[in-house]
Protein backbone atom coordinates (compact mmCIF):
# COMPACT_ATOMS: atom_id res chain seq x y z
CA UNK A 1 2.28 37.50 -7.91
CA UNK A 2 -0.71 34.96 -7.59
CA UNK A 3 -2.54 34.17 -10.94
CA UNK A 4 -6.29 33.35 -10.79
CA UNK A 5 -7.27 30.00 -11.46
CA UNK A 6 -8.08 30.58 -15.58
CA UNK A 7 -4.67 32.33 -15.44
CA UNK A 8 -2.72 29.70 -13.93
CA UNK A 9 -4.24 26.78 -15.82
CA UNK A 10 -3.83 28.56 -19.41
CA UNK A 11 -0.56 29.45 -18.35
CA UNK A 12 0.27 25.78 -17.09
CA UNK A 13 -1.14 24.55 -20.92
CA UNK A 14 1.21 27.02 -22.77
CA UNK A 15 3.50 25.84 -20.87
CA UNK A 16 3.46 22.26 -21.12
CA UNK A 17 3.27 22.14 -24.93
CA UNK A 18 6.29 25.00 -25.71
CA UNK A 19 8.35 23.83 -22.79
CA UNK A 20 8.13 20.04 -22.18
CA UNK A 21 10.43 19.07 -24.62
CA UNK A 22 13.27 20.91 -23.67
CA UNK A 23 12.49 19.51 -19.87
CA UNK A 24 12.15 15.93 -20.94
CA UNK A 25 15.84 16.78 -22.69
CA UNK A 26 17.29 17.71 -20.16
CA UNK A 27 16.08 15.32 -17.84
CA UNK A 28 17.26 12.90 -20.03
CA UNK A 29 20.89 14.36 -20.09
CA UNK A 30 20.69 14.34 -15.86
CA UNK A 31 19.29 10.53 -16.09
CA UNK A 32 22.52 10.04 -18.30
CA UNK A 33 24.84 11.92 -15.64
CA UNK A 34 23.51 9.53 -13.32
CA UNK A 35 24.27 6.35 -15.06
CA UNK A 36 20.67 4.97 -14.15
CA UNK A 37 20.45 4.26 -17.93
CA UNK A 38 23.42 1.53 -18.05
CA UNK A 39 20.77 -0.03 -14.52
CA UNK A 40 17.90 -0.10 -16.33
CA UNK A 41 19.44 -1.54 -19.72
CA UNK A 42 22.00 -3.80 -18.17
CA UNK A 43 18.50 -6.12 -17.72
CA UNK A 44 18.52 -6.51 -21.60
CA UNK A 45 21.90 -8.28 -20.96
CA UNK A 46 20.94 -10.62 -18.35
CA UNK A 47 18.30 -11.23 -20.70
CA UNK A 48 20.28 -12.68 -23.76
CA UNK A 49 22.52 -14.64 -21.70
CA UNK A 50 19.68 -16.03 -20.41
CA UNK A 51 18.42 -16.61 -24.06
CA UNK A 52 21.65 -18.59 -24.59
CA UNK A 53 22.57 -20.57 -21.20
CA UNK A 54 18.85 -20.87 -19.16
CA UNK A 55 16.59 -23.58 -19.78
CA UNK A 56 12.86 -23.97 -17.94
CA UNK A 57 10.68 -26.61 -17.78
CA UNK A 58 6.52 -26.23 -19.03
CA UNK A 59 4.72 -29.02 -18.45
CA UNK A 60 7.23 -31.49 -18.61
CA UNK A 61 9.04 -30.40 -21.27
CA UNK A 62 12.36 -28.65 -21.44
CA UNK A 63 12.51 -25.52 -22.86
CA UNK A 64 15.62 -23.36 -24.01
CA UNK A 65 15.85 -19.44 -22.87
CA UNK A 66 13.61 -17.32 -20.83
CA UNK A 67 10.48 -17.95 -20.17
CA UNK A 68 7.47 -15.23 -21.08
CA UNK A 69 6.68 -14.81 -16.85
CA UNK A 70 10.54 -14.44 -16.08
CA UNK A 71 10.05 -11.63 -18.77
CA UNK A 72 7.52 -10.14 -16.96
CA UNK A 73 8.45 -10.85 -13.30
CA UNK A 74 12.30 -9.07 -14.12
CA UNK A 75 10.97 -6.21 -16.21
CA UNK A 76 8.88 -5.45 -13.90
CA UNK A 77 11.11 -5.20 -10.40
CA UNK A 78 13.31 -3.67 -12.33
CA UNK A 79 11.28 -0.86 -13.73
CA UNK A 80 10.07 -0.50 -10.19
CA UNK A 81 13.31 0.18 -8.87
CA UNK A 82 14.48 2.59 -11.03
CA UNK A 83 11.28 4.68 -11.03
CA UNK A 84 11.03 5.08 -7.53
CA UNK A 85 14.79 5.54 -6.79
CA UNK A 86 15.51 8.22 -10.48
CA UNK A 87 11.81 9.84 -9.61
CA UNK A 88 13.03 10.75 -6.09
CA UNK A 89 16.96 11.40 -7.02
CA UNK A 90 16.52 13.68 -10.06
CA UNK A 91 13.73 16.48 -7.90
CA UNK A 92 16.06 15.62 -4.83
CA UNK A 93 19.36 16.84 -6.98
CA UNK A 94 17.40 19.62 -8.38
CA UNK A 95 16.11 20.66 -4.94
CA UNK A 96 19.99 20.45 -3.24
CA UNK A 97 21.86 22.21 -6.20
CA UNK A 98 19.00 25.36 -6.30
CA UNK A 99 19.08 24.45 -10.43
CA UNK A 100 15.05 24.09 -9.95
CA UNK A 101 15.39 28.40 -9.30
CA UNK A 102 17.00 28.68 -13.01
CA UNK A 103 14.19 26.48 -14.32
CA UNK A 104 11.07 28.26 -13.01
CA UNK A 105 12.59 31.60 -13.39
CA UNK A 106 12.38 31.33 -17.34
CA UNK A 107 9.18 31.09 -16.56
CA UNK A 108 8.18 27.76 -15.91
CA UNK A 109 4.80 26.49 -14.17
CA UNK A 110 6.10 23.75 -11.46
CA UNK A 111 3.32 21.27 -12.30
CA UNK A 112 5.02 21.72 -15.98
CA UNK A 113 9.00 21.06 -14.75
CA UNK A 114 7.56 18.01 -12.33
CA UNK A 115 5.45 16.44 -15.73
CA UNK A 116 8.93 16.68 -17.82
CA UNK A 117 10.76 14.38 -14.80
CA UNK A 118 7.77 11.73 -15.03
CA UNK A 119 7.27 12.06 -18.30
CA UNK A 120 10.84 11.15 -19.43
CA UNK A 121 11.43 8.08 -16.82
CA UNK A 122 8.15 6.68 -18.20
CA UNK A 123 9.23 7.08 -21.89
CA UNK A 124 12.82 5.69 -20.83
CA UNK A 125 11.08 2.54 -19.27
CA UNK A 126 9.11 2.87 -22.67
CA UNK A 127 12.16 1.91 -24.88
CA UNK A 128 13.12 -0.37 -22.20
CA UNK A 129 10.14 -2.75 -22.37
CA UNK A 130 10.50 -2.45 -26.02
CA UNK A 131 14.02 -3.57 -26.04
CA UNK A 132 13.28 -6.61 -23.73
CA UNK A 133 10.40 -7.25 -26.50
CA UNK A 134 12.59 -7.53 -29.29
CA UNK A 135 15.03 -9.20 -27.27
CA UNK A 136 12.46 -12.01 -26.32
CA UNK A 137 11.04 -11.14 -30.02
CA UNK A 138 14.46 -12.79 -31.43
CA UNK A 139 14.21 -16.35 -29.43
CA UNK A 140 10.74 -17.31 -29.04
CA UNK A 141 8.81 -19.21 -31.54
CA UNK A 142 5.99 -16.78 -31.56
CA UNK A 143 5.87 -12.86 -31.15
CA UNK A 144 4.82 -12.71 -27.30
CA UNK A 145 2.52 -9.35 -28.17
CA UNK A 146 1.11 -10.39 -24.56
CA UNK A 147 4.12 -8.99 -23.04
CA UNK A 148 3.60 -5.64 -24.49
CA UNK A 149 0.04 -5.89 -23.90
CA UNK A 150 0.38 -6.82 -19.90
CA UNK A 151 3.24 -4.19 -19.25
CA UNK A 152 0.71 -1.81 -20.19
CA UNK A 153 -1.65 -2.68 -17.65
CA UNK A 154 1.33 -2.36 -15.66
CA UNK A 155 2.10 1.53 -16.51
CA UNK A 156 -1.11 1.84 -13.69
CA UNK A 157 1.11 0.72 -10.76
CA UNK A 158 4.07 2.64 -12.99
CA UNK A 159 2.25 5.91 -13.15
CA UNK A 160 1.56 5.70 -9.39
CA UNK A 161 4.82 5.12 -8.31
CA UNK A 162 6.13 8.40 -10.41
CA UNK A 163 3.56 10.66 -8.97
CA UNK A 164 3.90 9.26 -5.33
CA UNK A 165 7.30 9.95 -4.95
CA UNK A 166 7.06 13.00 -6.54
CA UNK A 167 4.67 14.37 -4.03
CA UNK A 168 6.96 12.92 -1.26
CA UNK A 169 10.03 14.08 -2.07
CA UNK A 170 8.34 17.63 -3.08
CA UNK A 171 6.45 17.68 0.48
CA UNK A 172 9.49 15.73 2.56
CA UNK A 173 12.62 14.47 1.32
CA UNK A 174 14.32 11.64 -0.71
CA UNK A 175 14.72 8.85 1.94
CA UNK A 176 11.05 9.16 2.96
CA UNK A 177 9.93 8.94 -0.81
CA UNK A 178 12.11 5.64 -1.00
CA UNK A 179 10.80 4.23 2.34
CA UNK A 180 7.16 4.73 2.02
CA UNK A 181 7.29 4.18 -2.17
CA UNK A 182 8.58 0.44 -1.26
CA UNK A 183 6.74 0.23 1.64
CA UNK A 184 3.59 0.41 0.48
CA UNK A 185 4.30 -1.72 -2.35
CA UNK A 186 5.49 -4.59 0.33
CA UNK A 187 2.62 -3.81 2.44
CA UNK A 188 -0.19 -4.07 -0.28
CA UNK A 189 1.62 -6.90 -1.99
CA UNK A 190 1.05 -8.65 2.01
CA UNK A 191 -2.61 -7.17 1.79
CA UNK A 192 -3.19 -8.82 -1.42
CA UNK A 193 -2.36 -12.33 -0.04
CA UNK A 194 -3.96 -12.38 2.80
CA UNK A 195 -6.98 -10.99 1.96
CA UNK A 196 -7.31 -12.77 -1.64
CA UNK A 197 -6.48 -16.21 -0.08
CA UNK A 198 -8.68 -16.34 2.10
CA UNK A 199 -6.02 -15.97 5.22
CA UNK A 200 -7.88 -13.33 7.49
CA UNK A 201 -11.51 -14.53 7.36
CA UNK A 202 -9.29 -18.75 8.39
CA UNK A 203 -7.63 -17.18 11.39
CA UNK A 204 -8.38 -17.57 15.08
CA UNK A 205 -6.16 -15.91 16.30
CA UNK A 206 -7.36 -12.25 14.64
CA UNK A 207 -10.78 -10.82 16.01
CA UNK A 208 -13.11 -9.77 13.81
CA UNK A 209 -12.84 -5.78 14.45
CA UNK A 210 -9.16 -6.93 13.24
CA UNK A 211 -10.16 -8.69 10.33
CA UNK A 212 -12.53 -6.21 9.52
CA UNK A 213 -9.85 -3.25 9.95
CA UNK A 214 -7.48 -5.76 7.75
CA UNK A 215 -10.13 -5.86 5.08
CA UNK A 216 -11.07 -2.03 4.76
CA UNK A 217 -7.47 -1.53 4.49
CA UNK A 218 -7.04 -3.90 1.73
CA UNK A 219 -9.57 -2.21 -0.93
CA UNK A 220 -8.99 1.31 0.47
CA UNK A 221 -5.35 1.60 -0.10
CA UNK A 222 -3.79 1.52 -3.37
CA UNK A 223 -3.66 -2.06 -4.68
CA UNK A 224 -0.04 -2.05 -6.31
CA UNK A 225 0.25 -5.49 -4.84
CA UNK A 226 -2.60 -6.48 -6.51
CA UNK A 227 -1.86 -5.32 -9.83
CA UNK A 228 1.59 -6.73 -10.00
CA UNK A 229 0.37 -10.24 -8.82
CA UNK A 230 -2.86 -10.13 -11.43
CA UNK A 231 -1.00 -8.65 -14.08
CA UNK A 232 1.19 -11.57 -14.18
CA UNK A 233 -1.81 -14.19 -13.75
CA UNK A 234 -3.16 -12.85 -16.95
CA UNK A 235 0.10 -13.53 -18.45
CA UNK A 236 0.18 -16.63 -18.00
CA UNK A 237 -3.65 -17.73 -18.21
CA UNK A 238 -3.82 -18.61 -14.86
CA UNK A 239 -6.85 -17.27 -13.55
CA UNK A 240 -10.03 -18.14 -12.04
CA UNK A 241 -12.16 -15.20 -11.66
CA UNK A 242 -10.74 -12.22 -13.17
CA UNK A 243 -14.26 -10.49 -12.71
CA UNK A 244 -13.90 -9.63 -9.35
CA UNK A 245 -10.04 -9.20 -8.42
CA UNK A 246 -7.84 -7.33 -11.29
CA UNK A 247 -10.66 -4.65 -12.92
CA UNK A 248 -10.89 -3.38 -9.28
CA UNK A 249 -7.36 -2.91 -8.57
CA UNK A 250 -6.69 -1.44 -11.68
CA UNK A 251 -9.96 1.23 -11.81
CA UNK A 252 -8.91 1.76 -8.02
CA UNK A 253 -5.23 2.50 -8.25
CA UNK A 254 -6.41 4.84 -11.52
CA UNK A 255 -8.76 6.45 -9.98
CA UNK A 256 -5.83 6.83 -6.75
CA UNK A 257 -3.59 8.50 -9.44
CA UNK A 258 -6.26 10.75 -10.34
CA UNK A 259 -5.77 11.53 -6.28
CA UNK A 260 -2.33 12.02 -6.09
CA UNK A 261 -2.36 14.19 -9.08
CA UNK A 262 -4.97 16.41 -7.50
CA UNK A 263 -2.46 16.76 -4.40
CA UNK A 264 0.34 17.11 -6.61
CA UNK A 265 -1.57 20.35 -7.52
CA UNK A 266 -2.66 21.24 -4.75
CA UNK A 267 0.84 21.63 -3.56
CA UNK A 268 2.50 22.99 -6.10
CA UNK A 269 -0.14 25.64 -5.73
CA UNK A 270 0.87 26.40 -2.43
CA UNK A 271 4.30 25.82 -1.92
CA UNK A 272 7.19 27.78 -2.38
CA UNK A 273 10.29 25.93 -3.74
């Protein structure tokens, strides 16, 4: 039975408040099942024997432990890896096993069962950053609140990446999810170099239909690439004219959630699952 649109999105509301937490439970227990928790935390470990056995050199001086951009470079791959490969896993185990059925059948609104997936990987990845805080919390010389402060900049690229392969693995399957999450994380990080530096409008070789083409590319697609990279030029004070590179990426790949989200809708609206 179709609902009409007031219907649907008061029933969606209900929804979310009464039955999220059970979903972000249970998620949590198949997350568990998985083992993707002893991935994700087994970073915290590399990080305090690092603490203990690493040294790195500022400046000329030699100092003991991890630096603050190792920190942020680490957490940040490996938050990226586990979101796009649990995201994908969890709907794809779901989808093989027919479990999804018993869900909805309580009933559940679909845009409601996908939230409790994302919603639980990003509060996982949550406890995670704050566990490599007080980790790095326990060694440095000063509280590095610009860790926390960055990573949250960083939830842009980290809300993206949920909601991407979400929609991918809802609309095709797990290994396309995987392929085109890292993909265009590779390609825009390649964008985001070649553009920024100055690369395309140097070359001879490249016409300029191609550099143009090259260019639109670059600020039309989602700048992951971009955030990542300027993210961790904040961190570390390094640069030169934050006015006109990060605010962009990060409104754009907002405003690119706000997309997928819409899409996300629009197909659990119409699809049958």
């Amino acid at each position: 039975m179709n609902r009409q649109p007031t219907q649907s999105f008061s029933f969606f509301v209900s929804s979310l408040f009464r039955q999220l937490p059970i979903l972000v439970r249970l998620t949590f227990l198949q997350v568990v099942r998985r083992k993707a928790l002893f991935f994700l935390f087994s970073l915290l470990g590399f990080f305090l024997l690092g603490e203990w056995f690493c040294t790195s050199s500022v400046e000329d001086k030699i100092l003991k432990g991890v630096s603050n951009g190792a920190y942020f470079t680490l957490s940040s791959l490996w938050i990226t890896v586990f979101l796009v490969m649990m995201t994908s896993d969890l709907l794809r185990q779901d989808l093989d096993s027919q479990i999804h059925t018993l869900w909805l059948s309580r009933p559940l609104d679909l845009l409601t069962y996908l939230a409790g997936k994302g919603i639980t990987l990003l509060l996982l990845v949550i406890l995670f950053l704050l566990g490599a805080f007080a980790v790095h919390s326990a060694f440095a010389p000063d509280i590095p609140w610009e860790f926390l402060t960055y990573q949250g900049v960083m939830f842009l690229a980290y809300g993206f990446l949920v909601v991407f392969a979400l929609l991918l693995t809802l609309t095709a399957n797990q290994t396309i999810s995987v392929l085109f999450s890292f993909g265009l994380l590779l390609g825009t990080a390649i964008l985001d170099f070649i553009v920024y530096n100055g690369i395309v409008d140097g070359s001879r070789e490249l016409a300029e239909a191609q550099k143009l083409f090259v260019k639109i590319s670059y600020w039309i697609l989602p700048q992951l690439g971009t955030v990542y990279f300027h993210s961790g030029r904040l961190l570390e004070g390094n640069v030169e004219d934050p006015q006109s590179y990060g605010p962009y990426s990060f409104l754009q790949v907002g405003a690119w959630i706000l997309v997928l989200k819409l899409a996300l809708i629009g197909t659990s609206r119409r699809k049958e699952i």
